[in-house]
CSV table of C-alpha atoms and ligand atoms in Angstrom, one decimal:
chain,number,residue,atom,x,y,z
U,1,MET,CA,119.9,130.7,109.0
U,2,ASN,CA,119.0,134.2,110.2
U,3,THR,CA,115.3,134.1,110.7
U,4,ALA,CA,114.9,137.5,112.1
U,5,THR,CA,113.5,139.7,109.5
U,6,ARG,CA,112.1,143.1,109.7
U,7,LEU,CA,109.4,144.6,107.7
U,8,GLY,CA,111.2,147.8,107.2
U,9,LEU,CA,110.6,151.3,108.4
U,10,TYR,CA,107.3,152.9,108.4
U,11,ALA,CA,106.6,155.2,105.7
U,12,ALA,CA,105.4,158.5,107.1
U,13,GLY,CA,101.7,158.8,106.9
U,14,LEU,CA,101.2,155.1,106.7
U,15,ALA,CA,100.0,155.1,110.2
U,16,LEU,CA,96.9,156.8,109.1
U,17,ALA,CA,96.1,153.8,107.0
U,18,PHE,CA,95.3,151.4,109.8
U,19,GLY,CA,94.0,151.3,113.3
U,20,ALA,CA,90.5,152.2,112.2
U,21,ALA,CA,90.3,149.7,109.4
U,22,PHE,CA,88.3,146.5,109.6
U,23,THR,CA,85.2,147.8,111.2
U,24,VAL,CA,83.8,149.1,107.9
U,25,ALA,CA,82.6,146.6,105.4
U,26,GLY,CA,84.7,146.6,102.3
U,27,ALA,CA,87.1,149.3,103.5
U,28,ALA,CA,89.7,147.2,105.2
U,29,ILE,CA,92.5,148.9,103.2
U,30,PRO,CA,92.0,152.3,101.9
U,31,LYS,CA,92.7,151.8,98.3
U,32,THR,CA,94.2,155.2,98.0
U,33,VAL,CA,96.9,154.2,100.3
U,34,VAL,CA,97.8,151.1,98.4
U,35,ALA,CA,97.7,153.1,95.1
U,36,GLU,CA,100.0,155.7,96.6
U,37,ARG,CA,102.4,153.0,97.7
U,38,MET,CA,102.3,151.4,94.4
U,39,ALA,CA,102.8,154.6,92.5
U,40,THR,CA,105.6,156.0,94.6
U,41,ALA,CA,107.8,153.1,95.4
U,42,ALA,CA,110.1,151.4,92.9
U,43,GLN,CA,113.1,150.6,94.9
U,44,ALA,CA,114.6,147.3,95.8
U,45,HIS,CA,113.6,145.7,99.1
U,46,GLY,CA,115.9,142.9,99.9
U,47,GLY,CA,115.2,141.2,103.2
U,48,HIS,CA,113.8,137.8,102.9
U,49,ASP,CA,114.4,135.9,106.1
U,50,SER,CA,117.9,134.6,105.2
U,51,MET,CA,119.0,137.7,103.5
U,52,GLY,CA,119.4,139.9,106.5
U,53,ASP,CA,117.2,142.7,107.4
U,54,MET,CA,115.8,145.6,105.4
U,55,GLY,CA,115.7,148.3,108.0
U,56,ASP,CA,116.9,150.9,105.5
U,57,ALA,CA,114.0,150.6,103.2
U,58,ALA,CA,111.7,153.6,103.2
U,59,VAL,CA,108.7,151.5,102.2
U,60,PRO,CA,107.7,148.2,103.9
U,61,HIS,CA,108.3,144.9,102.1
U,62,GLY,CA,105.5,143.8,99.8
U,63,VAL,CA,103.3,146.8,99.4
U,64,THR,CA,104.4,147.9,95.9
U,65,LEU,CA,103.8,146.5,92.5
U,66,ALA,CA,107.4,147.5,91.4
U,67,ALA,CA,110.6,146.8,93.2
U,68,GLY,CA,114.2,145.9,92.4
U,69,GLY,CA,113.7,146.7,88.8
U,70,TYR,CA,110.8,144.4,88.4
U,71,GLN,CA,107.1,145.0,88.1
U,72,LEU,CA,104.1,142.7,88.6
U,73,GLY,CA,102.1,142.8,85.5
U,74,PRO,CA,98.3,142.9,85.5
U,75,VAL,CA,96.7,140.0,87.3
U,76,ARG,CA,94.1,138.2,85.3
U,77,ALA,CA,91.6,136.1,87.2
U,78,PRO,CA,87.9,135.2,87.2
U,79,ALA,CA,85.9,138.4,87.8
U,80,GLU,CA,83.4,136.9,90.2
U,81,ILE,CA,83.0,134.2,92.8
U,82,GLY,CA,82.3,130.7,91.8
U,83,SER,CA,83.5,130.7,88.2
U,84,ALA,CA,86.3,128.4,87.4
U,85,GLY,CA,89.2,130.0,85.5
U,86,THR,CA,92.8,130.8,85.6
U,87,LEU,CA,94.8,133.3,87.6
U,88,SER,CA,97.8,134.5,85.6
U,89,PHE,CA,100.4,137.2,85.5
U,90,THR,CA,103.9,138.0,84.5
U,91,ILE,CA,106.9,139.5,86.3
U,92,ASP,CA,108.3,142.1,84.0
U,93,ASP,CA,111.8,143.4,83.9
U,94,ALA,CA,112.9,147.0,83.4
U,95,ALA,CA,112.5,146.6,79.6
U,96,GLY,CA,109.0,145.3,80.0
U,97,HIS,CA,109.8,141.7,79.1
U,98,PRO,CA,108.5,138.9,81.2
U,99,LEU,CA,111.1,137.5,83.5
U,100,ARG,CA,112.0,133.9,82.7
U,101,ASP,CA,115.1,133.5,84.9
U,102,TYR,CA,114.4,132.7,88.5
U,103,ALA,CA,116.5,131.3,91.4
U,104,MET,CA,115.0,128.5,93.4
U,105,SER,CA,113.9,129.8,96.8
U,106,HIS,CA,112.4,127.3,99.3
U,107,ASP,CA,112.0,124.7,96.6
U,108,GLN,CA,110.1,127.0,94.3
U,109,GLU,CA,110.8,129.7,91.7
U,110,LEU,CA,107.8,131.8,92.9
U,111,HIS,CA,105.5,131.8,95.9
U,112,LEU,CA,102.1,133.3,95.4
U,113,ILE,CA,100.2,134.6,98.4
U,114,VAL,CA,96.6,135.7,97.9
U,115,VAL,CA,94.6,137.1,100.8
U,116,ARG,CA,91.5,139.2,101.1
U,117,THR,CA,92.2,142.6,102.6
U,118,ASP,CA,90.5,141.7,105.8
U,119,GLY,CA,93.0,138.9,106.3
U,120,SER,CA,90.6,136.1,105.4
U,121,GLU,CA,90.7,133.7,102.4
U,122,PHE,CA,94.5,133.2,102.7
U,123,ARG,CA,96.1,131.0,100.1
U,124,HIS,CA,99.8,130.2,99.5
U,125,VAL,CA,100.3,128.4,96.2
U,126,HIS,CA,102.8,127.8,93.5
U,127,PRO,CA,101.7,128.6,90.0
U,128,GLU,CA,103.4,127.1,86.9
U,129,ARG,CA,105.5,129.1,84.5
U,130,THR,CA,105.0,128.9,80.7
U,131,PRO,CA,108.0,129.2,78.5
U,132,ASP,CA,107.1,132.8,77.7
U,133,GLY,CA,107.3,133.7,81.3
U,134,THR,CA,103.6,133.7,82.2
U,135,TRP,CA,102.6,132.3,85.6
U,136,THR,CA,99.3,130.4,85.7
U,137,ILE,CA,97.2,128.5,88.2
U,138,PRO,CA,93.7,127.2,88.1
U,139,TRP,CA,91.5,129.5,90.2
U,140,ILE,CA,88.1,129.9,91.7
U,141,TRP,CA,87.3,132.8,94.1
U,142,ARG,CA,85.3,131.6,97.1
U,143,ALA,CA,84.3,135.0,98.4
U,144,ALA,CA,83.9,138.4,96.9
U,145,GLY,CA,85.9,141.4,98.0
U,146,SER,CA,89.2,143.1,97.5
U,147,TYR,CA,92.2,140.9,97.5
U,148,ARG,CA,96.0,141.4,97.7
U,149,VAL,CA,98.1,139.2,95.5
U,150,PHE,CA,101.8,138.8,96.5
U,151,ALA,CA,104.5,137.4,94.3
U,152,ASP,CA,107.6,136.4,96.3
U,153,PHE,CA,110.6,135.3,94.2
U,154,VAL,CA,114.4,135.6,93.7
U,155,PRO,CA,115.5,136.7,90.2
U,156,GLY,CA,118.1,134.5,88.6
U,157,GLY,CA,121.6,135.7,89.5
U,158,SER,CA,120.3,137.7,92.5
U,159,ALA,CA,120.6,137.0,96.2
U,160,ASP,CA,117.7,139.1,97.2
U,161,SER,CA,114.1,138.2,97.2
U,162,VAL,CA,111.6,140.5,95.7
U,163,THR,CA,107.9,140.8,96.8
U,164,LEU,CA,105.5,142.5,94.5
U,165,THR,CA,101.8,143.0,95.0
U,166,ARG,CA,98.6,144.1,93.4
U,167,THR,CA,95.0,144.5,94.4
U,168,VAL,CA,92.4,142.4,92.6
U,169,ASP,CA,88.6,143.0,93.1
U,170,VAL,CA,86.2,140.2,93.0
U,171,ALA,CA,82.5,141.0,92.4
U,172,GLY,CA,79.8,139.6,94.6
U,173,PRO,CA,78.2,140.3,97.9
U,174,VAL,CA,80.8,141.0,100.6
U,175,THR,CA,80.5,140.2,104.2
U,176,LEU,CA,83.4,141.4,106.3
U,177,GLY,CA,83.4,141.0,110.0
U,178,PRO,CA,85.6,142.9,112.4
U,179,VAL,CA,89.1,141.4,112.8
U,180,PRO,CA,89.8,140.4,116.4
U,181,THR,CA,92.7,141.9,118.3
U,182,GLU,CA,94.1,138.5,119.2
U,183,VAL,CA,93.7,134.9,118.0
U,184,ARG,CA,96.1,132.4,119.5
U,185,THR,CA,94.3,129.2,118.7
U,186,ALA,CA,93.1,127.9,115.4
U,187,ARG,CA,91.4,124.7,114.4
U,188,VAL,CA,92.2,123.6,110.9
U,189,ASP,CA,91.4,120.3,109.3
U,190,GLY,CA,91.1,118.6,112.7
U,191,PHE,CA,94.3,120.1,114.0
U,192,ASP,CA,94.5,122.4,117.0
U,193,VAL,CA,97.2,124.9,116.5
U,194,THR,CA,98.3,127.5,119.1
U,195,ILE,CA,100.8,130.3,119.0
U,196,ALA,CA,102.8,131.5,122.0
U,197,GLY,CA,105.0,134.6,122.3
U,198,ASP,CA,104.5,138.3,121.9
U,199,LEU,CA,105.5,140.7,119.2
U,200,ARG,CA,107.9,143.4,120.3
U,201,GLY,CA,108.6,146.6,118.4
U,202,GLY,CA,112.1,146.8,116.9
U,203,ALA,CA,113.2,143.6,118.5
U,204,SER,CA,113.2,140.0,117.5
U,205,SER,CA,110.2,138.2,118.9
U,206,GLU,CA,110.2,134.5,119.5
U,207,LEU,CA,107.0,132.9,118.4
U,208,THR,CA,106.3,129.2,119.1
U,209,VAL,CA,103.6,127.3,117.2
U,210,SER,CA,102.3,124.0,118.6
U,211,VAL,CA,100.3,121.4,116.7
U,212,ALA,CA,98.0,118.9,118.4
U,213,LYS,CA,95.3,116.5,117.2
U,214,ASN,CA,92.6,115.0,119.4
U,215,GLY,CA,94.4,116.4,122.4
U,216,ALA,CA,97.7,114.7,121.5
U,217,PRO,CA,100.8,116.5,120.4
U,218,VAL,CA,101.7,116.0,116.7
U,219,ALA,CA,105.3,115.1,116.4
U,220,THR,CA,105.2,114.1,112.7
U,221,LEU,CA,105.5,117.5,111.0
U,222,GLN,CA,107.1,116.9,107.6
U,223,PRO,CA,109.4,119.2,105.7
U,224,TYR,CA,107.4,121.6,103.5
U,225,LEU,CA,109.3,123.8,101.0
U,226,GLY,CA,112.5,123.2,102.9
U,227,ALA,CA,111.3,123.9,106.4
U,228,PHE,CA,109.1,122.4,109.1
U,229,GLY,CA,106.8,125.3,108.8
U,230,HIS,CA,106.4,128.7,107.2
U,231,LEU,CA,105.0,131.8,108.8
U,232,VAL,CA,103.7,134.6,106.7
U,233,VAL,CA,103.0,137.8,108.6
U,234,LEU,CA,100.9,140.6,107.2
U,235,ARG,CA,100.6,143.9,108.9
U,236,ASP,CA,97.0,144.9,109.3
U,237,GLY,CA,96.2,147.9,107.2
U,238,ASP,CA,98.9,148.0,104.5
U,239,LEU,CA,99.4,144.3,104.5
U,240,ALA,CA,103.2,144.7,104.5
U,241,TYR,CA,104.6,141.3,104.0
U,242,LEU,CA,107.0,139.2,106.1
U,243,HIS,CA,107.9,135.6,105.4
U,244,VAL,CA,109.7,133.8,108.3
U,245,HIS,CA,111.2,130.4,108.5
U,246,PRO,CA,111.8,128.4,111.7
U,247,LYS,CA,114.8,128.7,113.9
U,248,GLY,CA,117.2,125.8,114.0
U,249,ALA,CA,118.6,123.5,111.3
U,250,ASP,CA,116.9,122.9,108.1
U,251,PRO,CA,115.1,119.5,107.8
U,252,GLN,CA,117.0,116.5,106.5
U,253,PRO,CA,115.1,114.3,104.0
U,254,GLY,CA,112.7,112.0,105.7
U,255,GLN,CA,113.1,113.8,109.0
U,256,VAL,CA,110.0,114.8,111.0
U,257,SER,CA,109.5,117.2,113.8
U,258,GLY,CA,107.0,118.7,116.2
U,259,PRO,CA,104.9,119.4,118.0
U,260,THR,CA,106.4,122.8,118.2
U,261,VAL,CA,108.0,125.1,115.6
U,262,THR,CA,109.8,128.3,116.7
U,263,PHE,CA,110.2,131.4,114.7
U,264,ALA,CA,111.9,134.7,115.3
U,265,ALA,CA,110.0,137.5,113.7
U,266,GLU,CA,110.9,141.2,113.9
U,267,THR,CA,108.1,143.6,113.4
U,268,PRO,CA,108.8,147.3,113.4
U,269,SER,CA,105.7,149.0,114.7
U,270,SER,CA,102.8,148.7,117.0
U,271,GLY,CA,99.6,147.4,115.5
U,272,ARG,CA,97.8,144.3,114.6
U,273,TYR,CA,99.4,141.5,112.6
U,274,LEU,CA,97.8,138.6,110.7
U,275,LEU,CA,99.9,135.4,110.9
U,276,TYR,CA,99.5,132.3,108.7
U,277,PHE,CA,101.4,129.1,109.6
U,278,ASP,CA,101.7,126.6,106.9
U,279,PHE,CA,102.6,123.0,108.0
U,280,LYS,CA,102.6,119.6,106.5
U,281,VAL,CA,101.4,116.3,108.0
U,282,ASP,CA,100.9,113.0,106.2
U,283,GLY,CA,101.5,114.6,102.9
U,284,ALA,CA,98.9,117.3,103.3
U,285,VAL,CA,99.5,121.0,103.8
U,286,HIS,CA,97.4,123.0,106.3
U,287,THR,CA,97.3,126.6,107.2
U,288,ALA,CA,96.5,128.0,110.6
U,289,ALA,CA,95.6,131.7,110.9
U,290,PHE,CA,96.3,133.9,114.0
U,291,VAL,CA,96.1,137.5,115.0
U,292,LEU,CA,98.6,139.2,117.3
U,293,SER,CA,98.7,142.8,118.4
U,294,GLN,CA,101.8,144.7,119.4
U,295,ASP,CA,101.3,147.6,121.8
U,296,HIS,CA,104.6,149.4,121.4
S,1,LIG,CU1,105.5,129.1,98.6
């Protein structure tokens, strides 16, 4: 599997969108930039990890609500924190009809990533599809703020993944701290997870994640969605989206691995990247979050 994936070329002017973000509460992503991206781009962006790269794209992957002839319909969700409800949406085809024909990709028809625009509150979940094509999942917001919702799927009969995104605002008091330049260690659910390697512009970067618990390496990583780990990489600012799978052979049923998982990620630009590593141990899925910065 070719795990090297690029986010795609920078759109001119996009550079203005980040760098200065994240120090101002509530202003992590200038909404005007997201709106412009959403309004202007409606072109296909192939380039999921195994689909080769997408260096020709004028707009990065995962910053538009329409791509490849599909559009993410309005996202319905609870309007404020703490109230239990449902998050739902449709993927609409060019005729405006909900898409009901999906190819399986990493054991699922659709992967839903939800993250607050400061990179916190990350969730990677798999909603259920009703016969009419509506995707639904029970939902409670834990924190107020502005969120990005990413739907990552492969339309039936297609070989290319599509990533569509929208912004959802959640009412309530917002506390946003500054995002650090670098976070290489994370403690999640009793696991200590570290990431080694550096991002390099325009080249494939090898990133190795190691999992330990109580000081001992964890060598019992289980296959999760067809891999020993998944890495979602979001570019700080526009939250351009990259989903990377490990190097090496896919897991066999019953096989376990660890304590390290190695990825090859190709990021196109300098800047700060938010990384989320999903892994599974003893039947439970955990997510470790990191921050890496690329100087050039
Ligand atoms: Cu998924």
